[in-house]
Amino acid sequence: MGEVEKTFIGGLHEKLAEDKIIDESHLEPNFAKEIVKHGGKDVMTCLQCGNCTGVCPISLKIDYKTRSIIKFCQFGLKKFTLEMRWVCATCYRCYEYCPADINPAEVMIALRHMAIKEGVIPPFIKLAATNLVEYGQSVKPDSEIERVRRELDLEDMPSRTRGYAKVVREINLLVRSTGYDRLIGIESEVRG
Ligand code: SF4
Ligand code: SF4
């Protein structure tokens, strides 16, 4: 059998949780309850049917699938789950197809809350926050995005329009006054 290529968004590679040796010291028995406290539903009711992975646009691109993340939550693998390179677009497709009404999207949001509270901030989140204060959007504008927008006959990117500097100033003000910059660790990037 040939090797399965393991590529994460951004070309990152790492050993998957499935490949690691896991013993009792890795298990956090209250993890599922903590998720509920942070706004997620009870992952213990998940049927492991895999519908969420099947409809998830991100699961196609990364090794950690939606169903697997819910499974790790059921097991109590808190550290692995909070530190893994999960990405969720919060599109809520998984919610529409979940027979157990779990709403995996909100479990992902709860996991993000918990990760940030514990100081585990994935690099892509920091990058998105930095782009937000720099460009007013979480994705850095570039010529490729402009090319695709032209092809699709879309208007110029908002960041190219007049008056957008004011919008960016307001975003910076909000980021600073809400303490979001300190939470994410981007104080030095915020202007004003
Ligand atoms: S669709 Fe729902 S029940 Fe099925 S694996 Fe995903 S979270 Fe679990
Ligand atoms: S909300 Fe997240 S986990 Fe659910 S389908 Fe969308 S990207 Fe996948």
Coordinates of N, CA and C and ligand atoms in Angstrom, one line a residue:
M1 N 0.8 -1.2 0.0 CA 0.0 0.0 0.0 C 0.9 1.3 0.0
G2 N 0.6 2.2 -0.9 CA 1.4 3.4 -0.9 C 1.2 4.3 0.3
E3 N 2.1 5.2 0.5 CA 2.0 6.1 1.7 C 0.9 7.1 1.4
V4 N 0.2 7.5 2.5 CA -0.9 8.5 2.3 C -0.2 9.8 2.6
E5 N -0.4 10.8 1.6 CA 0.2 12.1 1.8 C -0.5 12.9 2.9
K6 N 0.2 13.4 3.8 CA -0.4 14.2 4.9 C -0.1 15.6 4.8
T7 N -0.9 16.4 4.2 CA -0.6 17.8 4.0 C -1.7 18.7 4.6
F8 N -1.3 19.6 5.4 CA -2.2 20.5 6.0 C -2.2 21.8 5.2
I9 N -3.2 22.6 5.4 CA -3.3 23.9 4.8 C -2.0 24.7 5.1
G10 N -1.4 25.3 4.1 CA -0.2 26.0 4.3 C 1.0 25.1 4.2
G11 N 0.8 23.8 3.8 CA 1.9 22.9 3.6 C 2.6 22.4 4.8
L12 N 1.9 22.5 6.0 CA 2.5 22.0 7.2 C 2.3 20.5 7.4
H13 N 3.2 19.9 7.9 CA 3.1 18.4 8.2 C 3.3 18.1 9.6
E14 N 2.6 17.2 10.2 CA 2.9 16.8 11.5 C 2.3 15.4 11.8
K15 N 2.7 14.8 12.9 CA 2.2 13.4 13.2 C 0.8 13.6 13.6
L16 N -0.1 12.8 13.1 CA -1.5 12.9 13.4 C -1.8 12.2 14.8
A17 N -2.9 12.7 15.4 CA -3.2 12.1 16.7 C -3.4 10.6 16.6
E18 N -4.0 10.2 15.5 CA -4.2 8.7 15.3 C -2.9 7.9 15.3
D19 N -1.8 8.6 14.9 CA -0.5 7.9 14.9 C 0.3 7.9 16.2
K20 N -0.3 8.7 17.2 CA 0.5 8.9 18.4 C 0.1 7.8 19.4
I21 N 1.0 7.5 20.4 CA 0.6 6.6 21.4 C -0.1 7.5 22.5
I22 N -1.3 7.1 22.8 CA -2.1 7.8 23.8 C -2.4 7.0 25.0
D23 N -2.1 7.5 26.2 CA -2.4 6.8 27.4 C -3.3 7.6 28.3
E24 N -3.6 7.1 29.5 CA -4.6 7.8 30.3 C -4.3 9.2 30.7
S25 N -2.9 9.4 30.8 CA -2.5 10.8 31.2 C -2.9 11.8 30.2
H26 N -3.3 11.4 29.0 CA -3.7 12.4 27.9 C -5.2 12.7 28.0
L27 N -5.9 11.9 28.8 CA -7.4 12.1 28.8 C -7.9 13.0 29.9
E28 N -8.8 13.9 29.5 CA -9.4 14.9 30.4 C -10.9 14.5 30.4
P29 N -11.3 13.8 31.5 CA -12.7 13.3 31.6 C -13.8 14.3 31.5
N30 N -13.5 15.6 31.9 CA -14.5 16.6 31.9 C -14.5 17.5 30.6
F31 N -13.8 17.0 29.6 CA -13.6 17.8 28.4 C -15.0 18.1 27.7
A32 N -15.8 17.0 27.6 CA -17.1 17.2 26.9 C -18.0 18.2 27.7
K33 N -17.9 18.2 29.0 CA -18.7 19.1 29.8 C -18.2 20.6 29.6
E34 N -16.9 20.7 29.5 CA -16.3 22.0 29.3 C -16.7 22.6 28.0
I35 N -16.8 21.7 27.0 CA -17.3 22.2 25.7 C -18.7 22.7 25.8
V36 N -19.5 22.1 26.5 CA -20.9 22.5 26.7 C -20.9 23.9 27.4
K37 N -20.0 24.0 28.5 CA -19.9 25.3 29.2 C -19.5 26.5 28.2
H38 N -18.8 26.1 27.2 CA -18.3 27.1 26.3 C -19.2 27.3 25.1
G39 N -20.4 26.8 25.2 CA -21.4 27.0 24.1 C -21.6 25.9 23.1
G40 N -20.9 24.8 23.2 CA -21.1 23.7 22.3 C -22.1 22.7 22.8
K41 N -22.6 21.8 21.9 CA -23.5 20.8 22.4 C -22.8 19.6 23.0
D42 N -23.5 18.6 23.4 CA -22.9 17.5 24.1 C -22.4 16.5 23.0
V43 N -21.1 16.5 22.9 CA -20.4 15.7 21.9 C -20.6 14.2 22.2
M44 N -21.0 13.8 23.4 CA -21.2 12.4 23.7 C -22.4 11.8 23.0
T45 N -23.3 12.7 22.4 CA -24.4 12.2 21.7 C -24.1 11.9 20.2
C46 N -22.9 12.2 19.8 CA -22.5 12.0 18.4 C -22.5 10.5 18.1
L47 N -23.1 10.2 16.9 CA -23.2 8.8 16.4 C -22.0 8.4 15.6
Q48 N -21.1 9.3 15.4 CA -19.9 9.0 14.5 C -20.3 8.5 13.1
C49 N -21.4 9.1 12.6 CA -21.9 8.7 11.3 C -21.0 9.2 10.2
G50 N -20.3 10.3 10.4 CA -19.4 10.9 9.4 C -20.1 11.8 8.4
N51 N -21.4 12.1 8.6 CA -22.0 13.0 7.7 C -21.3 14.4 7.7
C52 N -20.9 14.8 8.9 CA -20.3 16.2 9.0 C -19.0 16.2 8.1
T53 N -18.2 15.2 8.2 CA -17.0 15.2 7.4 C -17.4 15.2 5.9
G54 N -18.4 14.4 5.5 CA -18.7 14.2 4.1 C -19.2 15.5 3.5
V55 N -19.7 16.5 4.2 CA -20.2 17.7 3.6 C -19.3 18.9 3.9
C56 N -18.2 18.7 4.7 CA -17.4 19.8 5.1 C -16.4 20.2 4.0
P57 N -16.4 21.4 3.6 CA -15.5 21.8 2.5 C -14.0 21.9 3.0
I58 N -13.8 22.0 4.3 CA -12.5 22.0 4.8 C -11.9 20.6 5.0
S59 N -12.8 19.7 5.4 CA -12.3 18.3 5.7 C -11.6 17.7 4.4
L60 N -12.1 18.2 3.2 CA -11.5 17.7 2.0 C -10.0 18.0 1.9
K61 N -9.6 19.1 2.6 CA -8.2 19.6 2.4 C -7.3 19.3 3.5
I62 N -7.8 18.8 4.7 CA -6.9 18.6 5.8 C -7.1 17.2 6.4
D63 N -6.1 16.7 7.1 CA -6.2 15.4 7.7 C -7.2 15.3 8.8
Y64 N -7.3 16.3 9.7 CA -8.2 16.2 10.8 C -9.6 16.5 10.3
K65 N -10.4 15.5 10.3 CA -11.8 15.7 9.8 C -12.8 16.0 10.9
T66 N -13.9 16.6 10.5 CA -14.8 17.0 11.5 C -15.2 15.9 12.5
R67 N -15.6 14.7 11.9 CA -16.0 13.6 12.7 C -14.9 13.2 13.7
S68 N -13.6 13.2 13.2 CA -12.5 12.8 14.1 C -12.3 13.8 15.2
I69 N -12.5 15.1 15.0 CA -12.4 16.1 16.0 C -13.4 15.8 17.1
I70 N -14.7 15.5 16.7 CA -15.7 15.2 17.6 C -15.4 13.9 18.4
K71 N -14.8 13.0 17.7 CA -14.4 11.7 18.4 C -13.3 12.0 19.5
F72 N -12.3 12.9 19.1 CA -11.3 13.2 20.1 C -11.9 13.9 21.3
C73 N -12.9 14.7 21.1 CA -13.6 15.4 22.2 C -14.3 14.4 23.0
Q74 N -14.9 13.4 22.4 CA -15.6 12.3 23.2 C -14.6 11.6 24.1
F75 N -13.4 11.3 23.5 CA -12.4 10.6 24.3 C -11.8 11.4 25.4
G76 N -11.9 12.8 25.3 CA -11.3 13.6 26.3 C -9.9 14.0 26.0
L77 N -9.6 14.0 24.7 CA -8.2 14.4 24.2 C -8.1 15.9 24.1
K78 N -8.2 16.5 25.2 CA -8.3 18.0 25.2 C -7.0 18.6 24.6
K79 N -5.9 18.2 25.1 CA -4.6 18.9 24.7 C -4.4 18.7 23.2
F80 N -4.6 17.5 22.7 CA -4.5 17.2 21.3 C -5.5 18.1 20.5
T81 N -6.7 18.1 21.0 CA -7.8 18.8 20.2 C -7.5 20.3 20.1
L82 N -7.1 20.8 21.2 CA -6.9 22.3 21.2 C -5.6 22.7 20.5
E83 N -4.7 21.8 20.4 CA -3.4 22.2 19.7 C -3.4 21.7 18.3
M84 N -4.3 20.9 17.8 CA -4.2 20.4 16.5 C -4.5 21.5 15.5
R85 N -4.0 21.3 14.2 CA -4.2 22.4 13.2 C -5.5 22.3 12.6
W86 N -6.6 22.5 13.4 CA -7.9 22.4 12.8 C -8.3 23.8 12.2
V87 N -9.1 23.6 11.2 CA -9.5 24.9 10.5 C -11.0 24.7 10.2
C88 N -11.8 25.7 10.5 CA -13.2 25.5 10.3 C -13.7 26.9 9.7
A89 N -14.5 26.8 8.7 CA -14.9 28.0 8.0 C -16.3 28.5 8.6
T90 N -16.7 27.8 9.7 CA -18.0 28.1 10.3 C -19.1 28.3 9.2
C91 N -19.1 27.4 8.2 CA -20.2 27.5 7.2 C -21.5 26.8 7.6
Y92 N -21.4 26.0 8.6 CA -22.6 25.3 9.2 C -23.2 24.3 8.3
R93 N -22.5 23.8 7.3 CA -23.0 22.7 6.5 C -23.2 21.4 7.4
C94 N -22.2 21.2 8.2 CA -22.3 20.0 9.1 C -23.5 20.0 10.0
Y95 N -23.9 21.2 10.4 CA -25.1 21.3 11.2 C -26.3 20.8 10.5
E96 N -26.4 21.2 9.2 CA -27.6 20.8 8.4 C -27.7 19.3 8.2
Y97 N -26.6 18.6 8.3 CA -26.6 17.2 7.9 C -26.4 16.3 9.2
C98 N -26.3 16.9 10.4 CA -26.1 16.1 11.6 C -27.3 15.4 12.1
P99 N -27.5 14.1 12.1 CA -28.7 13.5 12.6 C -28.8 13.6 14.1
A100 N -27.8 13.9 14.8 CA -27.8 14.0 16.3 C -28.0 15.4 16.8
D101 N -28.2 16.4 15.8 CA -28.3 17.8 16.2 C -27.2 18.3 17.0
I102 N -26.0 17.9 16.7 CA -24.8 18.3 17.5 C -24.4 19.7 17.2
N103 N -24.5 20.1 15.9 CA -23.9 21.3 15.4 C -22.4 21.4 15.6
P104 N -21.7 20.6 14.9 CA -20.2 20.6 15.0 C -19.6 22.0 14.8
A105 N -20.2 22.8 14.0 CA -19.7 24.2 13.9 C -19.5 24.9 15.2
E106 N -20.6 24.7 16.1 CA -20.5 25.4 17.3 C -19.6 24.7 18.3
V107 N -19.4 23.4 18.1 CA -18.4 22.7 18.9 C -17.0 23.3 18.5
M108 N -16.8 23.6 17.3 CA -15.5 24.2 16.8 C -15.3 25.6 17.4
I109 N -16.4 26.3 17.5 CA -16.3 27.7 18.0 C -16.0 27.5 19.5
A110 N -16.6 26.6 20.2 CA -16.4 26.4 21.7 C -14.9 26.0 21.9
L111 N -14.4 25.2 21.0 CA -13.0 24.8 21.1 C -12.0 26.0 20.9
R112 N -12.4 26.8 20.0 CA -11.6 28.0 19.8 C -11.6 28.9 21.0
H113 N -12.8 29.1 21.6 CA -12.9 29.9 22.9 C -11.9 29.3 23.9
M114 N -12.0 27.9 24.1 CA -11.2 27.3 25.1 C -9.7 27.4 24.8
A115 N -9.4 27.2 23.5 CA -7.9 27.3 23.1 C -7.4 28.7 23.4
I116 N -8.1 29.7 23.0 CA -7.7 31.1 23.2 C -7.5 31.4 24.7
K117 N -8.5 30.9 25.5 CA -8.4 31.1 27.0 C -7.2 30.5 27.6
E118 N -6.8 29.4 26.9 CA -5.6 28.6 27.5 C -4.3 29.1 26.8
G119 N -4.4 30.1 25.9 CA -3.2 30.7 25.3 C -2.7 29.9 24.1
V120 N -3.6 29.0 23.6 CA -3.2 28.2 22.4 C -3.8 28.9 21.2
I121 N -3.0 29.7 20.5 CA -3.5 30.5 19.4 C -2.8 29.9 18.1
P122 N -3.6 29.3 17.3 CA -3.0 28.7 16.0 C -2.5 29.9 15.2
P123 N -1.3 29.7 14.5 CA -0.7 30.8 13.8 C -1.6 31.4 12.7
F124 N -2.5 30.6 12.1 CA -3.3 31.1 11.1 C -4.4 32.1 11.7
I125 N -4.7 31.9 12.9 CA -5.7 32.8 13.6 C -5.0 34.2 13.8
K126 N -3.7 34.1 14.3 CA -3.0 35.3 14.5 C -2.8 36.1 13.2
L127 N -2.5 35.3 12.1 CA -2.3 35.9 10.8 C -3.6 36.6 10.3
A128 N -4.7 35.9 10.5 CA -6.0 36.5 10.1 C -6.2 37.8 10.9
A129 N -5.9 37.8 12.2 CA -6.2 39.0 13.0 C -5.2 40.1 12.6
T130 N -4.0 39.8 12.2 CA -3.0 40.8 11.8 C -3.5 41.4 10.4
N131 N -4.0 40.5 9.5 CA -4.5 41.0 8.3 C -5.7 42.0 8.5
L132 N -6.5 41.6 9.5 CA -7.7 42.4 9.8 C -7.3 43.8 10.2
V133 N -6.3 44.0 11.0 CA -6.0 45.4 11.4 C -5.2 46.1 10.3
E134 N -4.5 45.3 9.5 CA -3.7 45.9 8.4 C -4.5 46.3 7.2
Y135 N -5.4 45.4 6.8 CA -6.2 45.5 5.5 C -7.7 45.6 5.7
G136 N -8.1 45.4 7.0 CA -9.6 45.5 7.2 C -10.3 44.2 6.8
Q137 N -9.5 43.2 6.5 CA -10.1 41.9 6.1 C -9.1 40.8 6.5
S138 N -9.7 39.6 6.7 CA -8.8 38.5 7.3 C -7.8 37.9 6.3
V139 N -8.1 38.2 5.0 CA -7.2 37.6 4.0 C -6.5 38.8 3.3
K140 N -5.1 38.6 3.2 CA -4.3 39.7 2.6 C -4.7 39.9 1.2
P141 N -5.0 41.1 0.7 CA -5.4 41.2 -0.7 C -4.1 41.0 -1.5
D142 N -4.2 40.3 -2.6 CA -3.1 40.2 -3.5 C -3.6 40.2 -5.0
S143 N -2.6 40.2 -5.9 CA -2.9 40.3 -7.3 C -3.8 39.0 -7.8
E144 N -3.5 37.9 -7.2 CA -4.3 36.7 -7.6 C -5.8 36.9 -7.3
I145 N -6.0 37.4 -6.1 CA -7.4 37.6 -5.7 C -8.1 38.6 -6.6
E146 N -7.3 39.6 -7.0 CA -7.8 40.7 -7.9 C -8.1 40.1 -9.3
R147 N -7.2 39.2 -9.7 CA -7.4 38.6 -11.0 C -8.7 37.7 -11.0
V148 N -8.9 36.9 -10.0 CA -10.1 36.1 -9.9 C -11.3 36.9 -9.9
R149 N -11.3 38.0 -9.1 CA -12.4 38.9 -9.0 C -12.8 39.5 -10.4
R150 N -11.7 39.9 -11.1 CA -12.0 40.5 -12.4 C -12.6 39.4 -13.3
E151 N -12.1 38.2 -13.3 CA -12.6 37.1 -14.1 C -14.1 36.9 -13.8
L152 N -14.5 37.0 -12.5 CA -15.9 36.8 -12.1 C -16.7 38.0 -12.2
D153 N -16.1 39.1 -12.8 CA -16.8 40.3 -13.0 C -17.3 41.0 -11.7
L154 N -16.5 40.8 -10.7 CA -16.8 41.4 -9.4 C -16.2 42.8 -9.3
E155 N -16.7 43.6 -8.3 CA -16.2 44.9 -8.1 C -14.8 44.9 -7.5
D156 N -14.1 46.0 -7.5 CA -12.8 46.1 -6.8 C -12.9 45.6 -5.4
M157 N -11.8 45.1 -4.8 CA -11.9 44.7 -3.4 C -12.2 46.0 -2.6
P158 N -12.9 45.8 -1.5 CA -13.2 47.0 -0.7 C -12.0 47.8 -0.3
S159 N -10.9 47.1 0.0 CA -9.7 47.7 0.4 C -9.1 48.7 -0.7
R160 N -9.6 48.6 -1.9 CA -9.1 49.4 -3.0 C -10.0 50.6 -3.2
T161 N -11.1 50.7 -2.4 CA -12.0 51.8 -2.7 C -11.7 53.0 -1.8
R162 N -12.2 54.2 -2.2 CA -12.0 55.4 -1.5 C -12.7 55.3 -0.1
G163 N -12.1 55.9 0.9 CA -12.7 55.9 2.2 C -12.4 54.7 3.0
Y164 N -11.7 53.7 2.4 CA -11.5 52.5 3.2 C -10.5 52.7 4.3
A165 N -9.6 53.7 4.2 CA -8.6 53.9 5.3 C -9.4 54.2 6.6
K166 N -10.5 54.9 6.5 CA -11.3 55.2 7.7 C -11.9 53.9 8.3
V167 N -12.3 53.1 7.4 CA -12.8 51.8 7.9 C -11.8 51.0 8.7
V168 N -10.6 51.0 8.1 CA -9.5 50.3 8.8 C -9.1 51.0 10.1
R169 N -9.2 52.3 10.2 CA -8.9 53.0 11.4 C -10.0 52.6 12.5
E170 N -11.2 52.5 12.0 CA -12.3 52.1 12.9 C -12.1 50.7 13.4
I171 N -11.7 49.8 12.5 CA -11.5 48.4 12.9 C -10.4 48.4 14.0
N172 N -9.3 49.1 13.8 CA -8.2 49.2 14.7 C -8.7 49.7 16.1
L173 N -9.5 50.7 16.1 CA -10.1 51.2 17.3 C -10.9 50.2 18.1
L174 N -11.7 49.5 17.3 CA -12.5 48.4 17.9 C -11.6 47.3 18.5
V175 N -10.6 46.9 17.7 CA -9.8 45.8 18.2 C -9.0 46.2 19.4
R176 N -8.6 47.5 19.5 CA -7.9 47.9 20.7 C -8.8 48.1 21.9
S177 N -10.0 48.7 21.6 CA -10.9 49.0 22.8 C -11.6 47.8 23.4
T178 N -11.7 46.7 22.6 CA -12.3 45.5 23.1 C -11.3 44.6 23.7
G179 N -10.0 44.9 23.5 CA -8.9 44.0 24.1 C -8.6 42.8 23.3
Y180 N -9.2 42.8 22.0 CA -9.0 41.7 21.1 C -7.5 41.5 20.8
D181 N -6.8 42.7 20.7 CA -5.4 42.6 20.3 C -4.6 41.9 21.4
R182 N -4.9 42.2 22.7 CA -4.2 41.6 23.8 C -4.5 40.1 23.9
L183 N -5.8 39.7 23.6 CA -6.2 38.3 23.7 C -5.4 37.5 22.6
I184 N -5.3 38.1 21.4 CA -4.6 37.3 20.4 C -3.1 37.5 20.3
G185 N -2.7 38.6 21.0 CA -1.2 38.8 21.1 C -0.8 39.6 19.8
I186 N -1.6 40.6 19.4 CA -1.1 41.4 18.2 C -1.1 42.9 18.6
E187 N -0.8 43.2 19.9 CA -0.8 44.6 20.3 C 0.1 45.5 19.4
S188 N 1.2 44.9 19.1 CA 2.2 45.7 18.3 C 1.7 46.0 16.9
E189 N 0.8 45.3 16.4 CA 0.3 45.4 15.0 C -0.8 46.5 14.9
V190 N -1.4 46.8 16.1 CA -2.6 47.7 16.0 C -2.1 49.1 15.9
R191 N -2.8 49.9 15.1 CA -2.4 51.3 14.9 C -3.3 52.2 15.8
G192 N -2.7 53.4 16.0 CA -3.5 54.4 16.7 C -3.5 54.2 18.2
Ligands
SF4_1 S1 -22.9 14.3 11.6 FE1 -23.3 14.6 13.8 S2 -23.6 12.5 14.5 FE2 -22.6 12.3 12.6 S3 -20.4 12.2 13.0 FE3 -20.9 14.4 12.7 S4 -21.4 15.3 14.7 FE4 -21.5 13.0 14.9
SF4_2 S1 -18.9 24.6 9.9 FE1 -16.7 24.0 9.9 S2 -16.7 21.8 10.4 FE2 -18.8 22.3 9.8 S3 -18.9 21.9 7.5 FE3 -18.3 24.1 7.8 S4 -16.1 24.1 7.8 FE4 -16.7 22.0 8.1

